[in-house]
Amino acid sequence: MNVFDNGIALESAGDRRLRGRTVPEWANMVGPFGGITAATMVRAIELQPDVLGLPVAVTVNYLAPIVDGAFDVDARVVRTNRSNQHWTVELAQDGDVKATATAVFGVRRDSWSDTEPAPPPAPAPEDVPLRPGFLDVTWLQNYDVRFVDGAAPVPGDGESESSTTTLWVRGNPPWPLDFASLTAVCDIFYPRVFLRRGGFVPAGTISFTVYFHADEAQLAEQGDDYLLGTARAQRFSAGHFDQSAQIWGRAGTLLATTHQMVYFKG
């Protein structure tokens, strides 16, 4: 079992409930990495015997910090239609709900398709130097991150007029891409307020959404290769900001788009 699968491992606890446990390799500044929590909730639905199709969209709301130890995940199907299925998920510790999610799964079919945006210009990941330790959090050791633009600021960088970061990323060591790991990598970007203000600012995601554009064949084609991601914020106000991101495959296929709302202080 690779470090990612170990981080989202779940076992049956009866009546649709699944039980998992935080692992130290995915620790963040407070609780586990939000991406691993979201991925765990996606996996909880995938493990249900009556799940229909593949992930289409998921929104995770982070209610309270998850403490080290066991947690329960309760996935409940709300409605099943001919081509899509709607779910609600709760993650709780000792009866205290720490995160909730809504998700849509669906049957993918052949149709007309087009992609309007283009991947951002970037050299090959092998030509981009690795910048280890750009943030002092444990979970980042599980990723090989190579910044093309908008690296996390270091002392002396000063404020930036742009909130855009573009980077290459894959597992460290690499693991094959699936829908759960794609969910997690959508949260790879440090808070955009860090870049704008030129340093660390207390901040945390409160709501995180992923729209899945990839199918199983495209995930298999990607394998464990580098993903190209780009993220930017739209507005900072009243202690909150939103950030949007795109995740592209090495071959230029748009695999997922993601949006989140983040609170910050200062």
Short mmCIF file of N, CA and C in Angstrom, two decimals, residues 88-240:
data_model
loop_
_atom_site.label_atom_id
_atom_site.label_comp_id
_atom_site.label_asym_id
_atom_site.label_seq_id
_atom_site.Cartn_x
_atom_site.Cartn_y
_atom_site.Cartn_z
N THR A 88 -24.65 12.38 0.33
CA THR A 88 -24.17 13.21 1.42
C THR A 88 -23.23 12.36 2.27
N VAL A 89 -22.22 13.00 2.82
CA VAL A 89 -21.21 12.29 3.61
C VAL A 89 -20.90 13.12 4.85
N GLU A 90 -20.73 12.44 5.98
CA GLU A 90 -20.29 13.08 7.22
C GLU A 90 -19.08 12.35 7.76
N LEU A 91 -18.09 13.11 8.21
CA LEU A 91 -16.93 12.56 8.90
C LEU A 91 -16.98 13.06 10.33
N ALA A 92 -16.97 12.13 11.28
CA ALA A 92 -17.15 12.48 12.69
C ALA A 92 -16.13 11.77 13.57
N GLN A 93 -15.84 12.39 14.71
CA GLN A 93 -15.01 11.78 15.74
C GLN A 93 -15.77 11.83 17.05
N ASP A 94 -15.99 10.67 17.65
CA ASP A 94 -16.75 10.57 18.90
C ASP A 94 -18.09 11.30 18.80
N GLY A 95 -18.75 11.15 17.66
CA GLY A 95 -20.06 11.75 17.46
C GLY A 95 -20.05 13.22 17.09
N ASP A 96 -18.88 13.85 17.04
CA ASP A 96 -18.75 15.27 16.70
C ASP A 96 -18.40 15.38 15.22
N VAL A 97 -19.31 15.94 14.42
CA VAL A 97 -19.08 16.03 12.98
C VAL A 97 -17.99 17.06 12.69
N LYS A 98 -16.96 16.64 11.96
CA LYS A 98 -15.82 17.51 11.65
C LYS A 98 -15.81 17.98 10.20
N ALA A 99 -16.44 17.23 9.31
CA ALA A 99 -16.51 17.62 7.89
C ALA A 99 -17.74 17.01 7.26
N THR A 100 -18.33 17.73 6.32
CA THR A 100 -19.47 17.22 5.56
C THR A 100 -19.16 17.35 4.08
N ALA A 101 -19.86 16.56 3.28
CA ALA A 101 -19.66 16.64 1.83
C ALA A 101 -20.97 16.32 1.12
N THR A 102 -21.13 16.92 -0.04
CA THR A 102 -22.15 16.50 -1.00
C THR A 102 -21.41 16.10 -2.26
N ALA A 103 -21.92 15.08 -2.94
CA ALA A 103 -21.23 14.60 -4.13
C ALA A 103 -22.24 14.13 -5.16
N VAL A 104 -21.85 14.25 -6.41
CA VAL A 104 -22.61 13.71 -7.53
C VAL A 104 -21.72 12.71 -8.25
N PHE A 105 -22.23 11.50 -8.42
CA PHE A 105 -21.59 10.50 -9.25
C PHE A 105 -22.47 10.30 -10.49
N GLY A 106 -21.87 9.87 -11.57
CA GLY A 106 -22.67 9.72 -12.78
C GLY A 106 -22.07 8.74 -13.76
N VAL A 107 -22.90 8.31 -14.70
CA VAL A 107 -22.48 7.42 -15.78
C VAL A 107 -21.95 8.28 -16.91
N ARG A 108 -20.72 8.08 -17.28
CA ARG A 108 -20.13 8.85 -18.37
C ARG A 108 -20.47 8.18 -19.71
N ARG A 109 -20.78 9.02 -20.70
CA ARG A 109 -21.16 8.50 -22.01
C ARG A 109 -20.46 9.31 -23.09
N ASP A 110 -20.42 8.75 -24.27
CA ASP A 110 -19.82 9.44 -25.41
C ASP A 110 -20.67 10.64 -25.78
N SER A 111 -20.03 11.78 -26.02
CA SER A 111 -20.75 12.98 -26.43
C SER A 111 -19.77 13.92 -27.12
N TRP A 112 -20.31 14.96 -27.72
CA TRP A 112 -19.46 16.04 -28.24
C TRP A 112 -18.66 16.63 -27.09
N SER A 113 -17.43 16.99 -27.34
CA SER A 113 -16.61 17.54 -26.27
C SER A 113 -15.66 18.61 -26.82
N ASP A 114 -15.29 19.52 -25.95
CA ASP A 114 -14.34 20.58 -26.28
C ASP A 114 -13.82 21.15 -24.98
N THR A 115 -12.61 21.70 -25.01
CA THR A 115 -12.02 22.34 -23.84
C THR A 115 -11.65 23.76 -24.23
N GLU A 116 -12.25 24.75 -23.59
CA GLU A 116 -12.01 26.14 -23.96
C GLU A 116 -10.67 26.68 -23.47
N PRO A 117 -10.31 26.51 -22.19
CA PRO A 117 -9.00 27.03 -21.78
C PRO A 117 -7.87 26.15 -22.30
N ALA A 118 -6.69 26.71 -22.33
CA ALA A 118 -5.49 25.97 -22.71
C ALA A 118 -4.59 25.84 -21.49
N PRO A 119 -3.79 24.79 -21.41
CA PRO A 119 -2.87 24.68 -20.28
C PRO A 119 -1.89 25.84 -20.28
N PRO A 120 -1.47 26.29 -19.10
CA PRO A 120 -0.52 27.40 -19.05
C PRO A 120 0.82 26.98 -19.62
N PRO A 121 1.55 27.91 -20.21
CA PRO A 121 2.88 27.56 -20.73
C PRO A 121 3.81 27.16 -19.60
N ALA A 122 4.55 26.09 -19.81
CA ALA A 122 5.44 25.58 -18.77
C ALA A 122 6.51 24.70 -19.39
N PRO A 123 7.74 24.81 -18.94
CA PRO A 123 8.76 23.85 -19.39
C PRO A 123 8.44 22.46 -18.84
N ALA A 124 9.09 21.46 -19.36
CA ALA A 124 8.89 20.10 -18.86
C ALA A 124 9.26 20.04 -17.38
N PRO A 125 8.58 19.21 -16.61
CA PRO A 125 8.87 19.17 -15.17
C PRO A 125 10.32 18.80 -14.87
N GLU A 126 10.91 17.97 -15.73
CA GLU A 126 12.30 17.59 -15.51
C GLU A 126 13.25 18.77 -15.63
N ASP A 127 12.80 19.86 -16.28
CA ASP A 127 13.63 21.05 -16.45
C ASP A 127 13.35 22.11 -15.39
N VAL A 128 12.44 21.83 -14.46
CA VAL A 128 12.10 22.77 -13.40
C VAL A 128 12.73 22.27 -12.10
N PRO A 129 13.55 23.08 -11.44
CA PRO A 129 14.22 22.60 -10.23
C PRO A 129 13.25 22.34 -9.09
N LEU A 130 13.56 21.32 -8.32
CA LEU A 130 12.79 21.01 -7.12
C LEU A 130 13.14 22.02 -6.04
N ARG A 131 12.10 22.50 -5.33
CA ARG A 131 12.33 23.45 -4.25
C ARG A 131 11.83 22.83 -2.95
N PRO A 132 12.66 22.03 -2.29
CA PRO A 132 12.19 21.33 -1.10
C PRO A 132 11.98 22.28 0.08
N GLY A 133 11.05 21.88 0.94
CA GLY A 133 10.86 22.61 2.19
C GLY A 133 10.31 24.00 2.04
N PHE A 134 9.50 24.26 0.98
CA PHE A 134 9.00 25.62 0.82
C PHE A 134 7.94 25.97 1.85
N LEU A 135 7.31 24.97 2.46
CA LEU A 135 6.45 25.18 3.61
C LEU A 135 6.75 24.07 4.61
N ASP A 136 6.80 24.41 5.87
CA ASP A 136 7.19 23.45 6.89
C ASP A 136 5.98 22.67 7.39
N VAL A 137 5.42 21.82 6.50
CA VAL A 137 4.32 20.95 6.89
C VAL A 137 4.65 19.53 6.42
N THR A 138 4.26 18.55 7.22
CA THR A 138 4.66 17.17 6.97
C THR A 138 4.12 16.62 5.67
N TRP A 139 2.84 16.89 5.38
CA TRP A 139 2.20 16.22 4.24
C TRP A 139 2.86 16.55 2.91
N LEU A 140 3.51 17.70 2.81
CA LEU A 140 4.14 18.08 1.54
C LEU A 140 5.31 17.17 1.17
N GLN A 141 5.84 16.45 2.15
CA GLN A 141 6.91 15.50 1.84
C GLN A 141 6.42 14.37 0.93
N ASN A 142 5.10 14.21 0.84
CA ASN A 142 4.53 13.15 0.00
C ASN A 142 4.35 13.59 -1.45
N TYR A 143 4.75 14.82 -1.77
CA TYR A 143 4.61 15.32 -3.14
C TYR A 143 5.94 15.88 -3.65
N ASP A 144 6.16 15.66 -4.93
CA ASP A 144 7.25 16.28 -5.66
C ASP A 144 6.65 17.50 -6.35
N VAL A 145 6.94 18.70 -5.83
CA VAL A 145 6.36 19.94 -6.33
C VAL A 145 7.44 20.77 -7.00
N ARG A 146 7.18 21.20 -8.24
CA ARG A 146 8.15 22.00 -8.99
C ARG A 146 7.43 23.26 -9.50
N PHE A 147 7.81 24.40 -8.95
CA PHE A 147 7.13 25.65 -9.27
C PHE A 147 7.61 26.21 -10.60
N VAL A 148 6.68 26.46 -11.48
CA VAL A 148 6.96 27.18 -12.73
C VAL A 148 6.87 28.68 -12.49
N ASP A 149 5.88 29.08 -11.68
CA ASP A 149 5.65 30.50 -11.39
C ASP A 149 4.91 30.58 -10.05
N GLY A 150 5.15 31.64 -9.31
CA GLY A 150 4.39 31.87 -8.09
C GLY A 150 4.76 30.93 -6.96
N ALA A 151 6.05 30.67 -6.77
CA ALA A 151 6.47 29.84 -5.65
C ALA A 151 6.12 30.50 -4.33
N ALA A 152 5.98 29.69 -3.29
CA ALA A 152 5.66 30.23 -1.97
C ALA A 152 6.73 31.24 -1.57
N PRO A 153 6.33 32.40 -1.06
CA PRO A 153 7.30 33.45 -0.75
C PRO A 153 8.22 33.07 0.40
N VAL A 154 9.42 33.60 0.33
CA VAL A 154 10.40 33.45 1.41
C VAL A 154 10.71 34.85 1.93
N PRO A 155 11.26 34.96 3.14
CA PRO A 155 11.56 36.29 3.69
C PRO A 155 12.34 37.16 2.70
N GLY A 156 11.85 38.37 2.52
CA GLY A 156 12.48 39.31 1.61
C GLY A 156 11.83 39.40 0.26
N ASP A 157 10.91 38.47 -0.06
CA ASP A 157 10.25 38.51 -1.36
C ASP A 157 9.32 39.71 -1.49
N GLY A 158 8.63 40.09 -0.43
CA GLY A 158 7.69 41.20 -0.50
C GLY A 158 6.37 40.79 -1.11
N GLU A 159 5.44 41.73 -1.15
CA GLU A 159 4.11 41.46 -1.68
C GLU A 159 4.13 41.29 -3.20
N SER A 160 3.12 40.61 -3.72
CA SER A 160 3.01 40.37 -5.15
C SER A 160 1.70 40.94 -5.66
N GLU A 161 1.70 41.45 -6.88
CA GLU A 161 0.47 41.95 -7.49
C GLU A 161 -0.37 40.83 -8.07
N SER A 162 0.22 39.65 -8.21
CA SER A 162 -0.49 38.51 -8.79
C SER A 162 -0.63 37.40 -7.75
N SER A 163 -1.76 36.70 -7.79
CA SER A 163 -1.96 35.55 -6.90
C SER A 163 -1.76 34.23 -7.63
N THR A 164 -1.26 34.25 -8.86
CA THR A 164 -1.20 33.04 -9.69
C THR A 164 0.03 32.20 -9.38
N THR A 165 -0.20 30.92 -9.20
CA THR A 165 0.87 29.93 -9.07
C THR A 165 0.65 28.85 -10.12
N THR A 166 1.72 28.47 -10.80
CA THR A 166 1.70 27.35 -11.73
C THR A 166 2.79 26.38 -11.31
N LEU A 167 2.48 25.11 -11.28
CA LEU A 167 3.43 24.12 -10.79
C LEU A 167 3.20 22.76 -11.42
N TRP A 168 4.25 21.94 -11.38
CA TRP A 168 4.15 20.52 -11.68
C TRP A 168 4.13 19.76 -10.36
N VAL A 169 3.36 18.68 -10.31
CA VAL A 169 3.30 17.91 -9.06
C VAL A 169 3.00 16.44 -9.37
N ARG A 170 3.60 15.57 -8.58
CA ARG A 170 3.24 14.15 -8.56
C ARG A 170 3.60 13.59 -7.19
N GLY A 171 3.19 12.37 -6.94
CA GLY A 171 3.48 11.75 -5.66
C GLY A 171 4.96 11.53 -5.45
N ASN A 172 5.36 11.46 -4.20
CA ASN A 172 6.76 11.23 -3.84
C ASN A 172 6.82 10.15 -2.74
N PRO A 173 7.14 8.88 -3.12
CA PRO A 173 7.39 8.39 -4.48
C PRO A 173 6.09 8.35 -5.28
N PRO A 174 6.18 8.27 -6.60
CA PRO A 174 4.98 8.37 -7.43
C PRO A 174 3.98 7.25 -7.16
N TRP A 175 2.68 7.58 -7.26
CA TRP A 175 1.62 6.58 -7.20
C TRP A 175 0.65 6.86 -8.35
N PRO A 176 -0.08 5.84 -8.82
CA PRO A 176 -0.98 6.03 -9.97
C PRO A 176 -2.15 6.93 -9.61
N LEU A 177 -2.58 7.73 -10.57
CA LEU A 177 -3.68 8.67 -10.37
C LEU A 177 -5.02 7.94 -10.41
N ASP A 178 -5.89 8.23 -9.44
CA ASP A 178 -7.28 7.81 -9.48
C ASP A 178 -8.12 9.00 -9.03
N PHE A 179 -9.42 8.81 -8.89
CA PHE A 179 -10.28 9.95 -8.56
C PHE A 179 -9.99 10.48 -7.16
N ALA A 180 -9.69 9.61 -6.22
CA ALA A 180 -9.39 10.08 -4.87
C ALA A 180 -8.10 10.88 -4.84
N SER A 181 -7.06 10.40 -5.50
CA SER A 181 -5.79 11.14 -5.48
C SER A 181 -5.87 12.41 -6.31
N LEU A 182 -6.71 12.43 -7.35
CA LEU A 182 -6.95 13.66 -8.09
C LEU A 182 -7.64 14.68 -7.20
N THR A 183 -8.57 14.23 -6.36
CA THR A 183 -9.22 15.12 -5.40
C THR A 183 -8.18 15.78 -4.50
N ALA A 184 -7.28 14.98 -3.96
CA ALA A 184 -6.28 15.52 -3.03
C ALA A 184 -5.36 16.53 -3.70
N VAL A 185 -4.92 16.24 -4.92
CA VAL A 185 -3.96 17.13 -5.57
C VAL A 185 -4.61 18.46 -5.95
N CYS A 186 -5.94 18.50 -6.05
CA CYS A 186 -6.62 19.77 -6.30
C CYS A 186 -6.42 20.75 -5.14
N ASP A 187 -6.00 20.25 -3.99
CA ASP A 187 -5.77 21.10 -2.82
C ASP A 187 -4.27 21.31 -2.57
N ILE A 188 -3.44 21.10 -3.59
CA ILE A 188 -1.99 21.18 -3.43
C ILE A 188 -1.49 22.61 -3.24
N PHE A 189 -2.29 23.60 -3.64
CA PHE A 189 -1.82 24.98 -3.67
C PHE A 189 -1.88 25.61 -2.27
N TYR A 190 -0.80 26.27 -1.89
CA TYR A 190 -0.82 27.00 -0.63
C TYR A 190 -1.78 28.19 -0.76
N PRO A 191 -2.27 28.76 0.34
CA PRO A 191 -3.26 29.85 0.25
C PRO A 191 -2.72 31.05 -0.55
N ARG A 192 -3.56 31.55 -1.46
CA ARG A 192 -3.15 32.64 -2.35
C ARG A 192 -2.77 33.91 -1.59
N VAL A 193 -3.30 34.08 -0.40
CA VAL A 193 -2.98 35.28 0.37
C VAL A 193 -1.51 35.30 0.76
N PHE A 194 -0.87 34.14 0.88
CA PHE A 194 0.56 34.10 1.18
C PHE A 194 1.35 34.85 0.10
N LEU A 195 1.00 34.56 -1.17
CA LEU A 195 1.72 35.15 -2.29
C LEU A 195 1.46 36.66 -2.36
N ARG A 196 0.20 37.05 -2.22
CA ARG A 196 -0.13 38.46 -2.32
C ARG A 196 0.51 39.29 -1.21
N ARG A 197 0.53 38.76 0.02
CA ARG A 197 1.07 39.50 1.16
C ARG A 197 2.55 39.27 1.38
N GLY A 198 3.13 38.32 0.67
CA GLY A 198 4.57 38.10 0.75
C GLY A 198 5.03 37.33 1.95
N GLY A 199 4.18 36.49 2.53
CA GLY A 199 4.59 35.69 3.68
C GLY A 199 3.41 34.97 4.30
N PHE A 200 3.71 34.25 5.37
CA PHE A 200 2.67 33.46 6.04
C PHE A 200 1.61 34.35 6.67
N VAL A 201 0.35 33.98 6.45
CA VAL A 201 -0.81 34.63 7.06
C VAL A 201 -1.70 33.51 7.59
N PRO A 202 -2.19 33.58 8.82
CA PRO A 202 -3.10 32.53 9.29
C PRO A 202 -4.28 32.38 8.34
N ALA A 203 -4.50 31.16 7.84
CA ALA A 203 -5.53 30.93 6.83
C ALA A 203 -5.93 29.47 6.84
N GLY A 204 -7.14 29.19 6.37
CA GLY A 204 -7.59 27.81 6.28
C GLY A 204 -8.80 27.69 5.37
N THR A 205 -8.86 26.59 4.62
CA THR A 205 -9.99 26.35 3.72
C THR A 205 -11.23 25.99 4.51
N ILE A 206 -12.37 26.58 4.14
CA ILE A 206 -13.62 26.23 4.79
C ILE A 206 -14.57 25.49 3.85
N SER A 207 -14.41 25.67 2.54
CA SER A 207 -15.24 24.95 1.58
C SER A 207 -14.42 24.69 0.32
N PHE A 208 -14.50 23.46 -0.19
CA PHE A 208 -13.61 22.99 -1.25
C PHE A 208 -14.41 22.15 -2.23
N THR A 209 -14.39 22.54 -3.50
CA THR A 209 -15.17 21.85 -4.53
C THR A 209 -14.25 21.38 -5.65
N VAL A 210 -14.51 20.18 -6.13
CA VAL A 210 -13.79 19.63 -7.29
C VAL A 210 -14.80 19.20 -8.32
N TYR A 211 -14.56 19.59 -9.58
CA TYR A 211 -15.33 19.11 -10.73
C TYR A 211 -14.40 18.20 -11.54
N PHE A 212 -14.84 16.96 -11.71
CA PHE A 212 -14.01 15.97 -12.39
C PHE A 212 -14.36 15.93 -13.87
N HIS A 213 -13.36 16.15 -14.71
CA HIS A 213 -13.55 16.08 -16.16
C HIS A 213 -12.96 14.81 -16.75
N ALA A 214 -12.09 14.15 -16.02
CA ALA A 214 -11.40 12.96 -16.52
C ALA A 214 -12.29 11.73 -16.43
N ASP A 215 -12.05 10.78 -17.32
CA ASP A 215 -12.65 9.47 -17.19
C ASP A 215 -11.55 8.48 -16.80
N GLU A 216 -11.94 7.22 -16.64
CA GLU A 216 -10.97 6.23 -16.17
C GLU A 216 -9.82 6.04 -17.15
N ALA A 217 -10.11 6.11 -18.45
CA ALA A 217 -9.06 5.92 -19.45
C ALA A 217 -8.04 7.05 -19.38
N GLN A 218 -8.51 8.27 -19.18
CA GLN A 218 -7.58 9.40 -19.09
C GLN A 218 -6.74 9.34 -17.81
N LEU A 219 -7.32 8.86 -16.72
CA LEU A 219 -6.53 8.67 -15.50
C LEU A 219 -5.47 7.59 -15.71
N ALA A 220 -5.86 6.52 -16.39
CA ALA A 220 -4.91 5.45 -16.66
C ALA A 220 -3.78 5.93 -17.56
N GLU A 221 -4.11 6.78 -18.54
CA GLU A 221 -3.10 7.34 -19.43
C GLU A 221 -2.11 8.21 -18.66
N GLN A 222 -2.62 8.96 -17.70
CA GLN A 222 -1.76 9.80 -16.88
C GLN A 222 -0.83 8.97 -16.00
N GLY A 223 -1.32 7.86 -15.47
CA GLY A 223 -0.49 7.00 -14.63
C GLY A 223 0.03 7.74 -13.42
N ASP A 224 1.33 7.64 -13.18
CA ASP A 224 1.93 8.33 -12.03
C ASP A 224 2.79 9.52 -12.46
N ASP A 225 2.53 10.02 -13.67
CA ASP A 225 3.32 11.12 -14.22
C ASP A 225 2.96 12.44 -13.55
N TYR A 226 3.74 13.47 -13.85
CA TYR A 226 3.49 14.81 -13.31
C TYR A 226 2.17 15.38 -13.82
N LEU A 227 1.50 16.13 -12.96
CA LEU A 227 0.33 16.92 -13.29
C LEU A 227 0.73 18.39 -13.32
N LEU A 228 0.11 19.15 -14.20
CA LEU A 228 0.34 20.59 -14.27
C LEU A 228 -0.85 21.30 -13.65
N GLY A 229 -0.61 22.11 -12.64
CA GLY A 229 -1.68 22.83 -11.97
C GLY A 229 -1.45 24.33 -11.98
N THR A 230 -2.52 25.08 -12.08
CA THR A 230 -2.42 26.53 -11.98
C THR A 230 -3.58 27.05 -11.16
N ALA A 231 -3.31 28.01 -10.27
CA ALA A 231 -4.32 28.52 -9.35
C ALA A 231 -4.21 30.03 -9.22
N ARG A 232 -5.36 30.67 -8.97
CA ARG A 232 -5.37 32.10 -8.72
C ARG A 232 -6.59 32.44 -7.88
N ALA A 233 -6.53 33.59 -7.21
CA ALA A 233 -7.67 34.09 -6.44
C ALA A 233 -8.43 35.10 -7.27
N GLN A 234 -9.68 35.34 -6.88
CA GLN A 234 -10.49 36.37 -7.53
C GLN A 234 -10.61 37.63 -6.67
N ARG A 235 -10.97 37.47 -5.38
CA ARG A 235 -11.11 38.64 -4.53
C ARG A 235 -10.80 38.28 -3.08
N PHE A 236 -10.13 39.21 -2.40
CA PHE A 236 -9.86 39.13 -0.97
C PHE A 236 -10.71 40.19 -0.29
N SER A 237 -11.56 39.80 0.66
CA SER A 237 -12.38 40.78 1.36
C SER A 237 -12.98 40.16 2.60
N ALA A 238 -13.16 41.00 3.63
CA ALA A 238 -13.87 40.62 4.85
C ALA A 238 -13.33 39.33 5.46
N GLY A 239 -12.02 39.14 5.37
CA GLY A 239 -11.39 37.97 5.98
C GLY A 239 -11.55 36.67 5.21
N HIS A 240 -11.98 36.74 3.95
CA HIS A 240 -12.14 35.56 3.12
C HIS A 240 -11.62 35.84 1.70
#
